[in-house]
Amino acid sequence: MAKSDLRRRGITDAGVLAAMSSVPREQFVPPDVTNFAYDDRPLPIGEGQTISQPYVVALMAQASRVTTTNRVLEIGTGSGYGAAILSRVADVVVSVERHETLANTARKALTAAGYENVTVIHGDGTLGHPEAAPYDAIVVTAGGPKVPKPLIEQLGDGGFLVMPVGPDNQTQSLIRIKRAGSELHEQNLGRVRFVPLIGAEA
Ligand code: SAH
């Protein structure tokens, strides 16, 4: 997706724009849909899941305020594309995926693209990944009725968590939570549509 289109739609973070230009999306989509890799829409990646629309990936990366010294947790690796974008703006990225086949494919794609600061973990992301907590930012790329409690607990002071929250996949809002000590400040960034978050704390 062209930088000018992203800018026009409100993506102004220089790091995010640079990442969107440098990460080859075609390396993160299955061979049968590479022709559509640069369309601004989600695409099927198997297991009934999708690689997110580029604009939404950029929006979430920008909304989470990730910077080059940050440790970031992503829930829902999917294709690995979102993790790749985050890896260009963060110091380290831990990404959790519940489908083992997707986790393996994403890990391979990230390695092939040379993004060495991403660790893909096969597991239930609603539990987060306490081993590497706290995180400066947490990006959840699947939607649910509430933010899983373990993720709030693993968000560091001053950190931002971004997640689509809503009762079903027709009516979700992109929610941003900022932690300031023991206080949580919540903001609604507008309507989005994501596949469901499925897990113990979903
Ligand atoms: N960031 C991805 C978007 C993938 S769609 C990309 O850029 O391609 C959301 C993903 O979340 C799906 O792959 C789905 O399997 C995964 N998911 C859903 N619930 C999950 C959970 N509890 N833990 C980890 N992954 C989950």
mmCIF file of N, CA and C in Angstrom, residues 28 83-84 87-88 90-94 107 109-120:
data_model
loop_
_atom_site.group_PDB
_atom_site.id
_atom_site.type_symbol
_atom_site.label_atom_id
_atom_site.label_comp_id
_atom_site.label_asym_id
_atom_site.label_seq_id
_atom_site.Cartn_x
_atom_site.Cartn_y
_atom_site.Cartn_z
ATOM 1 N N PHE A 28 4.433 -13.147 2.944
ATOM 2 C CA PHE A 28 3.648 -13.586 4.093
ATOM 3 C C PHE A 28 2.261 -14.100 3.707
ATOM 4 N N ALA A 83 3.648 -9.091 12.762
ATOM 5 C CA ALA A 83 4.852 -9.230 13.597
ATOM 6 C C ALA A 83 6.058 -8.633 12.882
ATOM 7 N N ALA A 84 6.113 -8.835 11.556
ATOM 8 C CA ALA A 84 7.217 -8.291 10.756
ATOM 9 C C ALA A 84 7.209 -6.762 10.817
ATOM 10 N N SER A 87 8.306 -5.662 14.181
ATOM 11 C CA SER A 87 9.733 -5.917 14.398
ATOM 12 C C SER A 87 10.612 -4.815 13.823
ATOM 13 N N ARG A 88 10.092 -4.065 12.849
ATOM 14 C CA ARG A 88 10.847 -2.961 12.252
ATOM 15 C C ARG A 88 10.768 -1.692 13.101
ATOM 16 N N ALA A 90 10.121 -1.920 16.652
ATOM 17 C CA ALA A 90 10.392 -2.261 18.050
ATOM 18 C C ALA A 90 11.784 -2.849 18.203
ATOM 19 N N ASP A 91 12.180 -3.068 19.459
ATOM 20 C CA ASP A 91 13.452 -3.747 19.708
ATOM 21 C C ASP A 91 13.252 -5.262 19.568
ATOM 22 N N VAL A 92 12.300 -5.795 20.353
ATOM 23 C CA VAL A 92 11.989 -7.219 20.234
ATOM 24 C C VAL A 92 10.487 -7.450 20.201
ATOM 25 N N VAL A 93 10.077 -8.494 19.500
ATOM 26 C CA VAL A 93 8.663 -8.851 19.389
ATOM 27 C C VAL A 93 8.490 -10.325 19.774
ATOM 28 N N VAL A 94 7.517 -10.560 20.658
ATOM 29 C CA VAL A 94 7.103 -11.924 20.978
ATOM 30 C C VAL A 94 5.695 -12.046 20.415
ATOM 31 N N ARG A 107 6.805 -18.418 11.346
ATOM 32 C CA ARG A 107 8.197 -18.432 11.831
ATOM 33 C C ARG A 107 9.152 -18.541 10.656
ATOM 34 N N ALA A 109 8.565 -17.728 7.485
ATOM 35 C CA ALA A 109 8.516 -16.515 6.652
ATOM 36 C C ALA A 109 9.339 -15.391 7.285
ATOM 37 N N LEU A 110 9.240 -15.262 8.612
ATOM 38 C CA LEU A 110 9.985 -14.212 9.312
ATOM 39 C C LEU A 110 11.484 -14.462 9.221
ATOM 40 N N THR A 111 11.895 -15.729 9.341
ATOM 41 C CA THR A 111 13.313 -16.074 9.237
ATOM 42 C C THR A 111 13.805 -15.813 7.821
ATOM 43 N N ALA A 112 12.990 -16.239 6.821
ATOM 44 C CA ALA A 112 13.379 -16.057 5.421
ATOM 45 C C ALA A 112 13.543 -14.575 5.085
ATOM 46 N N ALA A 113 12.707 -13.736 5.707
ATOM 47 C CA ALA A 113 12.776 -12.299 5.436
ATOM 48 C C ALA A 113 13.899 -11.638 6.253
ATOM 49 N N GLY A 114 14.508 -12.396 7.156
ATOM 50 C CA GLY A 114 15.651 -11.877 7.919
ATOM 51 C C GLY A 114 15.289 -11.094 9.168
ATOM 52 N N TYR A 115 14.066 -11.289 9.664
ATOM 53 C CA TYR A 115 13.635 -10.548 10.856
ATOM 54 C C TYR A 115 13.927 -11.380 12.101
ATOM 55 N N GLU A 116 15.105 -11.143 12.675
ATOM 56 C CA GLU A 116 15.603 -12.028 13.736
ATOM 57 C C GLU A 116 15.163 -11.634 15.138
ATOM 58 N N ASN A 117 14.533 -10.477 15.276
ATOM 59 C CA ASN A 117 14.128 -10.039 16.620
ATOM 60 C C ASN A 117 12.679 -10.417 16.960
ATOM 61 N N VAL A 118 12.138 -11.406 16.231
ATOM 62 C CA VAL A 118 10.775 -11.886 16.510
ATOM 63 C C VAL A 118 10.829 -13.335 16.991
ATOM 64 N N THR A 119 10.138 -13.618 18.083
ATOM 65 C CA THR A 119 9.996 -14.995 18.550
ATOM 66 C C THR A 119 8.534 -15.380 18.408
ATOM 67 N N VAL A 120 8.253 -16.428 17.633
ATOM 68 C CA VAL A 120 6.880 -16.903 17.467
ATOM 69 C C VAL A 120 6.656 -18.079 18.412
#
